PDB file of N, CA and C in Angstrom:
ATOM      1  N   UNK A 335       0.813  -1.195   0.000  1.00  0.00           N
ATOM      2  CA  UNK A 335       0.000   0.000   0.000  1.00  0.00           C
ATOM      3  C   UNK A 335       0.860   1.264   0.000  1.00  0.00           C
ATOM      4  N   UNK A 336       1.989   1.402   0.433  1.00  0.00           N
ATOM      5  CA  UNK A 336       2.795   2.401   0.996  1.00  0.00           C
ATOM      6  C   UNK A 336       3.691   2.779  -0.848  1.00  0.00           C
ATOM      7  N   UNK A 337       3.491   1.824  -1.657  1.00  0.00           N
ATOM      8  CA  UNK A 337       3.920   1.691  -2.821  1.00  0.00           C
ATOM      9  C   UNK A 337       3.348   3.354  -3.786  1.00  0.00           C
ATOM     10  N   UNK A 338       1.531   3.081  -3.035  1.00  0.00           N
ATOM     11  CA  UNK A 338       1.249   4.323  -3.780  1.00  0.00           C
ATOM     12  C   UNK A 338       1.185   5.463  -2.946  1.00  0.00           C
ATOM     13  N   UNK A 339       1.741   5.885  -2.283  1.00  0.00           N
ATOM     14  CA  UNK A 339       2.370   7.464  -1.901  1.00  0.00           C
ATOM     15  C   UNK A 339       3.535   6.927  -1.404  1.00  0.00           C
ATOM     16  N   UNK A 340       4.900   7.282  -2.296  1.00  0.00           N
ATOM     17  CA  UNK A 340       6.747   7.614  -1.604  1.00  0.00           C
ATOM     18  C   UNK A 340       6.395   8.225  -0.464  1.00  0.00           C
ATOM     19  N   UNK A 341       7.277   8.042   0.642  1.00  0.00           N
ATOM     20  CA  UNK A 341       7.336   8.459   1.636  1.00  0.00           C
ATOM     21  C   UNK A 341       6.433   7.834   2.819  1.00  0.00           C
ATOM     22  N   UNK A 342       5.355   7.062   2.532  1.00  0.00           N
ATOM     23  CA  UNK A 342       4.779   6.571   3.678  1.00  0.00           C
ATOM     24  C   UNK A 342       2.993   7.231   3.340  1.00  0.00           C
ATOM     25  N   UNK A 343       2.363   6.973   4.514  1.00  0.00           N
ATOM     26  CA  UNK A 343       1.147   7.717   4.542  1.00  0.00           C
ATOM     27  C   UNK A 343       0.886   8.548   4.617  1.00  0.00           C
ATOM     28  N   UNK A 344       0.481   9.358   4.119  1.00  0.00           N
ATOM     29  CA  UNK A 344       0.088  10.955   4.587  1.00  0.00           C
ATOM     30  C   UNK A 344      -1.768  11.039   4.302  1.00  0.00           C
ATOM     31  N   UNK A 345      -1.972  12.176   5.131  1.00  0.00           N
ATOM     32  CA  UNK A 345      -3.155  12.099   5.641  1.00  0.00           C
ATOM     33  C   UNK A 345      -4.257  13.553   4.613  1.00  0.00           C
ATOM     34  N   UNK A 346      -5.288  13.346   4.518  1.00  0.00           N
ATOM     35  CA  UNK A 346      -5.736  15.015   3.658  1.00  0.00           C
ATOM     36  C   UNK A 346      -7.249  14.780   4.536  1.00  0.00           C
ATOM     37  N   UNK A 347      -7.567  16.164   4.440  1.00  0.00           N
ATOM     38  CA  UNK A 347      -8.685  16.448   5.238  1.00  0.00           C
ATOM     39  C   UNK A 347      -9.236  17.318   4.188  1.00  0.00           C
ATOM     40  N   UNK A 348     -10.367  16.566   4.136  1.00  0.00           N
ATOM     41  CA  UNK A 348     -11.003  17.385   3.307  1.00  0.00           C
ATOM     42  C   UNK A 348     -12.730  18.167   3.537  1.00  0.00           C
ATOM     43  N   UNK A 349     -12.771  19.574   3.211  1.00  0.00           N
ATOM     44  CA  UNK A 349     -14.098  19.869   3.781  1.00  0.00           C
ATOM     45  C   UNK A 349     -15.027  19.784   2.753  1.00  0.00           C
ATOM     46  N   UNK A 350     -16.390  19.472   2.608  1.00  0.00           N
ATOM     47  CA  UNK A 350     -17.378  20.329   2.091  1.00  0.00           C
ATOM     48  C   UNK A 350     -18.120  20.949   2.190  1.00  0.00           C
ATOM     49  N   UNK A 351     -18.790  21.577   1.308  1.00  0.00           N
ATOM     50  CA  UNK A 351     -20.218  22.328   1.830  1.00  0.00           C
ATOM     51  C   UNK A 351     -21.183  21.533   2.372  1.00  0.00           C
ATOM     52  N   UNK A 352     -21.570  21.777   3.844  1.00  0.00           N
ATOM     53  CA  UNK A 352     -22.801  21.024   3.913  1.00  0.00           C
ATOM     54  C   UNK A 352     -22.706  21.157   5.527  1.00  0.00           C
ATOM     55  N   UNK A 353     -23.268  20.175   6.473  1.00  0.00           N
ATOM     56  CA  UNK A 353     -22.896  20.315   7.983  1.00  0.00           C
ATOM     57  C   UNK A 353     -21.233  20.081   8.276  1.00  0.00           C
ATOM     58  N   UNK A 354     -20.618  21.189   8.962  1.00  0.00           N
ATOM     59  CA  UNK A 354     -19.781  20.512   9.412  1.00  0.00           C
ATOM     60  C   UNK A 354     -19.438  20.222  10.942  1.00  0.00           C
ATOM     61  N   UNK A 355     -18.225  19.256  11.397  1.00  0.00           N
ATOM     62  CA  UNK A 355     -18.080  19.760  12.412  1.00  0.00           C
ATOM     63  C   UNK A 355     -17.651  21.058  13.238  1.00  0.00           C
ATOM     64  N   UNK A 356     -17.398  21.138  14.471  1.00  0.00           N
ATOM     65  CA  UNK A 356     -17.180  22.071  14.963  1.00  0.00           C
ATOM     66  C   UNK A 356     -15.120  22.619  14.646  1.00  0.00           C
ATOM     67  N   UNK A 357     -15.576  23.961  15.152  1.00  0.00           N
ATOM     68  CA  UNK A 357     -14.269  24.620  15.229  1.00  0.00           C
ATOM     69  C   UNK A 357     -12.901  24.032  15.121  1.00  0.00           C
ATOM     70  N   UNK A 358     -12.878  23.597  16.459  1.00  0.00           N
ATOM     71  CA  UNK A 358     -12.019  22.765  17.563  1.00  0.00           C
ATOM     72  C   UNK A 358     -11.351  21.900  16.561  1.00  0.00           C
ATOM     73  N   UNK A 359     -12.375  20.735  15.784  1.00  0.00           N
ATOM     74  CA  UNK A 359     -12.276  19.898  15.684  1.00  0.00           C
ATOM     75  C   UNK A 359     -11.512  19.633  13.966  1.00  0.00           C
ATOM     76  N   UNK A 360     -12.134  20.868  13.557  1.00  0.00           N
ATOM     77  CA  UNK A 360     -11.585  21.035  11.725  1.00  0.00           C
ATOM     78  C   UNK A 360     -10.095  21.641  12.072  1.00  0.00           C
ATOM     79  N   UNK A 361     -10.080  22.751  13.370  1.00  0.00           N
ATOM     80  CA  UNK A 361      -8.374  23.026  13.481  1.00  0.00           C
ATOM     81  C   UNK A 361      -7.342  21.950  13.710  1.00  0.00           C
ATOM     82  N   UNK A 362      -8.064  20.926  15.091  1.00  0.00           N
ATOM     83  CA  UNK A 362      -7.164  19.760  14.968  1.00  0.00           C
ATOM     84  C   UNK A 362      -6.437  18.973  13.865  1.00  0.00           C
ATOM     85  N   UNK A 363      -7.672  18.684  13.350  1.00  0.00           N
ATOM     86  CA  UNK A 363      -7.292  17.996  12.188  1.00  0.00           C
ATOM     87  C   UNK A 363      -6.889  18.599  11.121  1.00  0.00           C
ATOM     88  N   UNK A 364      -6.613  19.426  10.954  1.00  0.00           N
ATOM     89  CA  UNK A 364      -5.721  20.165   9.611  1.00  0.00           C
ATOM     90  C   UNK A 364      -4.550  20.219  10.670  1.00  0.00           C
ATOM     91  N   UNK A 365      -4.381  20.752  11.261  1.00  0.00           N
ATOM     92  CA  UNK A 365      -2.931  20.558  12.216  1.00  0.00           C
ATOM     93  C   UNK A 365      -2.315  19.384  12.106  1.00  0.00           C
ATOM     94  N   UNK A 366      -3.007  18.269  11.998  1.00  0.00           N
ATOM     95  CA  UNK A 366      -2.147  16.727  12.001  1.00  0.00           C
ATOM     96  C   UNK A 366      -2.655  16.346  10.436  1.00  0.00           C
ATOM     97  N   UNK A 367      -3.455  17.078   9.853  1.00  0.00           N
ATOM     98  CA  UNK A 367      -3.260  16.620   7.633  1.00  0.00           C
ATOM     99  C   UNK A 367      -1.954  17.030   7.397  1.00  0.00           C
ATOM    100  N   UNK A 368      -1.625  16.268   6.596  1.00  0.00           N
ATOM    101  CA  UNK A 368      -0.620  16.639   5.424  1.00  0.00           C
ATOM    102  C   UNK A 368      -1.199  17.961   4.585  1.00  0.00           C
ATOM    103  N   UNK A 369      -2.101  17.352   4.442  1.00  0.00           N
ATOM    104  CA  UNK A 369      -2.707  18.162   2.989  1.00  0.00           C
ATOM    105  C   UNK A 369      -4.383  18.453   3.544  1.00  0.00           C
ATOM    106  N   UNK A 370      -4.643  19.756   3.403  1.00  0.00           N
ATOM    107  CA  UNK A 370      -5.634  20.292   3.545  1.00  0.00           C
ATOM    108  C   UNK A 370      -6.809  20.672   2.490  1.00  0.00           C
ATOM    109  N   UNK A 371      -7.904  20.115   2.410  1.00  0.00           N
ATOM    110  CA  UNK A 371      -8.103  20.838   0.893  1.00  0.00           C
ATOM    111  C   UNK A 371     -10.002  20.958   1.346  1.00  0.00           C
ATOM    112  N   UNK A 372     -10.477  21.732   0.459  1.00  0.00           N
ATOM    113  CA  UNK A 372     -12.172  22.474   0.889  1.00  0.00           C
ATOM    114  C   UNK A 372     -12.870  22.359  -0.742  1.00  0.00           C
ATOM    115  N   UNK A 373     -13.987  22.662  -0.847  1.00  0.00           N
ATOM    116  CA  UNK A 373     -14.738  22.568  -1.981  1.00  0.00           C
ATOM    117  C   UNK A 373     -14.843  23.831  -1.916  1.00  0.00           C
ATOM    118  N   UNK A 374     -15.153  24.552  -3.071  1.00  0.00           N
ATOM    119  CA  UNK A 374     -15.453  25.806  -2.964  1.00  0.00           C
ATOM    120  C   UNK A 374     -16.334  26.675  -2.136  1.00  0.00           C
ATOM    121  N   UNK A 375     -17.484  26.052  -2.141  1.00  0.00           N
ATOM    122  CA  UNK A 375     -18.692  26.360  -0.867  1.00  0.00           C
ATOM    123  C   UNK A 375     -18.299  25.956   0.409  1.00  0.00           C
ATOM    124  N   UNK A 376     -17.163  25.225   1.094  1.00  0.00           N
ATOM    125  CA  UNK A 376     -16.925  25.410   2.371  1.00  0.00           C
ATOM    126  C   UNK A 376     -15.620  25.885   2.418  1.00  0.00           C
ATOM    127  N   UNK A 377     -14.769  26.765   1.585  1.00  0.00           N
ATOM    128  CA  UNK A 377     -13.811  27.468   1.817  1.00  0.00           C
ATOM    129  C   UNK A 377     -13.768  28.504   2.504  1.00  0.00           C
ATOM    130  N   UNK A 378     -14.957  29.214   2.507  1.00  0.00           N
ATOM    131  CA  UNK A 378     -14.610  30.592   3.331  1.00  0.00           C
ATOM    132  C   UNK A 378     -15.213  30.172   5.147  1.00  0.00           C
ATOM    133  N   UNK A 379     -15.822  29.183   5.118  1.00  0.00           N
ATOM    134  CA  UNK A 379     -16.106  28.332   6.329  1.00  0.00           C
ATOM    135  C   UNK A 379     -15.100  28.013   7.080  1.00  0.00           C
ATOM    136  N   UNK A 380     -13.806  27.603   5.964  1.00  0.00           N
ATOM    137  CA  UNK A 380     -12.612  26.693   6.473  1.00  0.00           C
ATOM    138  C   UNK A 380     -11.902  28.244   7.078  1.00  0.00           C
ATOM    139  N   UNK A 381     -12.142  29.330   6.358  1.00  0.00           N
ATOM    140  CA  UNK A 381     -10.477  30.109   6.165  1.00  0.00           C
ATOM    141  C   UNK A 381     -11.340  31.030   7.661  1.00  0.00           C
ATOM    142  N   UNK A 382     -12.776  30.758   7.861  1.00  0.00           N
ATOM    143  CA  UNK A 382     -13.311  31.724   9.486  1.00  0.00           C
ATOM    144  C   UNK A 382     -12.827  30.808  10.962  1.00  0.00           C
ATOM    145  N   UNK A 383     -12.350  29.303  10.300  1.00  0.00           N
ATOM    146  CA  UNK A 383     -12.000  28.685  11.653  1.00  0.00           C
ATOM    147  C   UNK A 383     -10.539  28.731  11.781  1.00  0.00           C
ATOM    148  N   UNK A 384     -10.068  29.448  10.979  1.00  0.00           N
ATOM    149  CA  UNK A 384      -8.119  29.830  10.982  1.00  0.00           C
ATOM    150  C   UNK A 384      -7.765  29.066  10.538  1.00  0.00           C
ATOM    151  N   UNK A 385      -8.350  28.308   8.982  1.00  0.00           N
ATOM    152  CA  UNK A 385      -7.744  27.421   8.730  1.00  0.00           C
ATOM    153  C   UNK A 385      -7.220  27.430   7.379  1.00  0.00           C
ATOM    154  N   UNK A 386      -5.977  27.296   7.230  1.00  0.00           N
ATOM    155  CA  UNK A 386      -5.900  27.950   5.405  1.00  0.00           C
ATOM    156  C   UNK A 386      -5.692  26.559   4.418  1.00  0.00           C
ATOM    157  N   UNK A 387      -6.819  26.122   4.057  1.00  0.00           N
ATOM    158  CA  UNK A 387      -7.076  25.129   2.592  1.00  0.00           C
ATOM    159  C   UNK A 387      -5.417  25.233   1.906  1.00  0.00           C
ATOM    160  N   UNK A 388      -4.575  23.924   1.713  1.00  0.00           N
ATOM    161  CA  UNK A 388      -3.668  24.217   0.830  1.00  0.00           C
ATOM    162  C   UNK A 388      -4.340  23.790  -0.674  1.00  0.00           C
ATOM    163  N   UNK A 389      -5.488  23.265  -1.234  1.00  0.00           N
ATOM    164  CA  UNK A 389      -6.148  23.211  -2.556  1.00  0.00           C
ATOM    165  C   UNK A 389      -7.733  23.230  -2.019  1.00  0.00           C
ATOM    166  N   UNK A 390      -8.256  24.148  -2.996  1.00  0.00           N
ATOM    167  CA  UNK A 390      -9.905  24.307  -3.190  1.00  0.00           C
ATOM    168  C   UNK A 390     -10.248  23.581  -4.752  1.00  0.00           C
ATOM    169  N   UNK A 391     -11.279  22.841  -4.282  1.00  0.00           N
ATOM    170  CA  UNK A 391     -11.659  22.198  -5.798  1.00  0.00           C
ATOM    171  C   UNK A 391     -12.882  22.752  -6.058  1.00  0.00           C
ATOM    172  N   UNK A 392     -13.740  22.543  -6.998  1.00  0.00           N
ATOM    173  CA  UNK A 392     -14.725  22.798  -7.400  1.00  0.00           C
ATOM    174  C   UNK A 392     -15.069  23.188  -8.741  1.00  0.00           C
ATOM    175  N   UNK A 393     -16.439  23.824  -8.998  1.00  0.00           N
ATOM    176  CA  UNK A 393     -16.404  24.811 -10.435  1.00  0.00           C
ATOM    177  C   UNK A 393     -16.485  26.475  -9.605  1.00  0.00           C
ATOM    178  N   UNK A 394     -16.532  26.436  -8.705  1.00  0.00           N
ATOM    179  CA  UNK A 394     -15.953  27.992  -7.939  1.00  0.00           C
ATOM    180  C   UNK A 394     -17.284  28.885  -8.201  1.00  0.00           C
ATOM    181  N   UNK A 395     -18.731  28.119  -8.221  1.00  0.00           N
ATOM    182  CA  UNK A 395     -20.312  28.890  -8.653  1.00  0.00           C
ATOM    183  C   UNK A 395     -21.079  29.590  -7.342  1.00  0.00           C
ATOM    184  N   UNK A 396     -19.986  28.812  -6.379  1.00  0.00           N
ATOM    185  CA  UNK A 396     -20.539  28.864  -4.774  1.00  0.00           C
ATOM    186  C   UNK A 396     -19.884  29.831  -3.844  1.00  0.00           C
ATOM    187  N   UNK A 397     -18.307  30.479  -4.172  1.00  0.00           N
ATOM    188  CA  UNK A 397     -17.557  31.137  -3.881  1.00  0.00           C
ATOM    189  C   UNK A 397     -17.279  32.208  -3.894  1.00  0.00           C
ATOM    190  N   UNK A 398     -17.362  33.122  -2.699  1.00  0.00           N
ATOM    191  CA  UNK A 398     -17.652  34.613  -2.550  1.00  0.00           C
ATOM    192  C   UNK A 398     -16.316  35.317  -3.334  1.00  0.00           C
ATOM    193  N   UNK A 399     -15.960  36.570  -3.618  1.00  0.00           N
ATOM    194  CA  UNK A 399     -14.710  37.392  -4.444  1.00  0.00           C
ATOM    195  C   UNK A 399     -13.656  37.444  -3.006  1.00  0.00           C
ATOM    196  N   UNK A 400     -14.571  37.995  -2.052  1.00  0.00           N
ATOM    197  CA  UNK A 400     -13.611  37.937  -0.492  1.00  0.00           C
ATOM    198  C   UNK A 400     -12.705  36.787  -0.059  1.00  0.00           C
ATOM    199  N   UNK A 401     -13.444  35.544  -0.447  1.00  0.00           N
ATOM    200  CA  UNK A 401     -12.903  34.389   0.122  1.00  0.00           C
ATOM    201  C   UNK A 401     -11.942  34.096  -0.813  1.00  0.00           C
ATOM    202  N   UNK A 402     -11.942  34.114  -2.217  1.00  0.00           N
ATOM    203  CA  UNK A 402     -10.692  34.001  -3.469  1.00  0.00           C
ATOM    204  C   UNK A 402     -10.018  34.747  -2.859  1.00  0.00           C
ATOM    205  N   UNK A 403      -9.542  35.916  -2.359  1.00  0.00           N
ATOM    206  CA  UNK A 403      -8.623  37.155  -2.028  1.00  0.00           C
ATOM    207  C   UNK A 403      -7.784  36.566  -1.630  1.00  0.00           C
ATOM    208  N   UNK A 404      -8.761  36.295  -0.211  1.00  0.00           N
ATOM    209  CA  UNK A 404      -7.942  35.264   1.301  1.00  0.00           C
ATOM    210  C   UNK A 404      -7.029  34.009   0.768  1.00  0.00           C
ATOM    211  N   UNK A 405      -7.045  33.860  -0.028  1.00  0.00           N
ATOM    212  CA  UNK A 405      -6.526  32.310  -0.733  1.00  0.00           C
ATOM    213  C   UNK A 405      -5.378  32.363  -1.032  1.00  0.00           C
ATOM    214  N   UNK A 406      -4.679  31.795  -0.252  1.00  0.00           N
ATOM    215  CA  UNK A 406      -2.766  31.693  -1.035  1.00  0.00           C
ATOM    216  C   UNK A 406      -2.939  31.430  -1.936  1.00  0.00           C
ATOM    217  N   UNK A 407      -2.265  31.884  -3.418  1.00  0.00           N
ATOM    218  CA  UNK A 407      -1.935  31.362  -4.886  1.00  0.00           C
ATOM    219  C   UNK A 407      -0.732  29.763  -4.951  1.00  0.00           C
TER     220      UNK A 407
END
């Protein structure tokens, strides 16, 4: 298994739009992801709990101009 990612396991957390959990609990866990990543409609959700998405996917139909700003390139 370790064949398909070099280096071992690494972990991604990923959000979407829809219920999520709490605060606490999306900071933890991006703290211990490798890789962080949000759908477009729960990006600006992710970036109000201090959390900065390293990839947003989507078609971007759901996504405020404010929350693109906030977005590392």
């Amino acid at each position: 298994m370790n064949d398909a990612c070099p280096g071992g396991v690494r972990t991604c957390l990923i959000l979407a739009n829809g219920a999520a959990p709490g605060k606490r609990f999306v900071r933890a866990m991006a703290h211990s992801a490798d890789v962080v990543m949000a759908t477009d409609g729960a990006a600006s959700r992710m970036l109000a709990m201090g959390v900065q998405p390293n990839y947003v996917v989507g078609d971007f139909d759901s996504i405020e101009p404010t929350t693109l700003s906030q977005l590392v390139p």
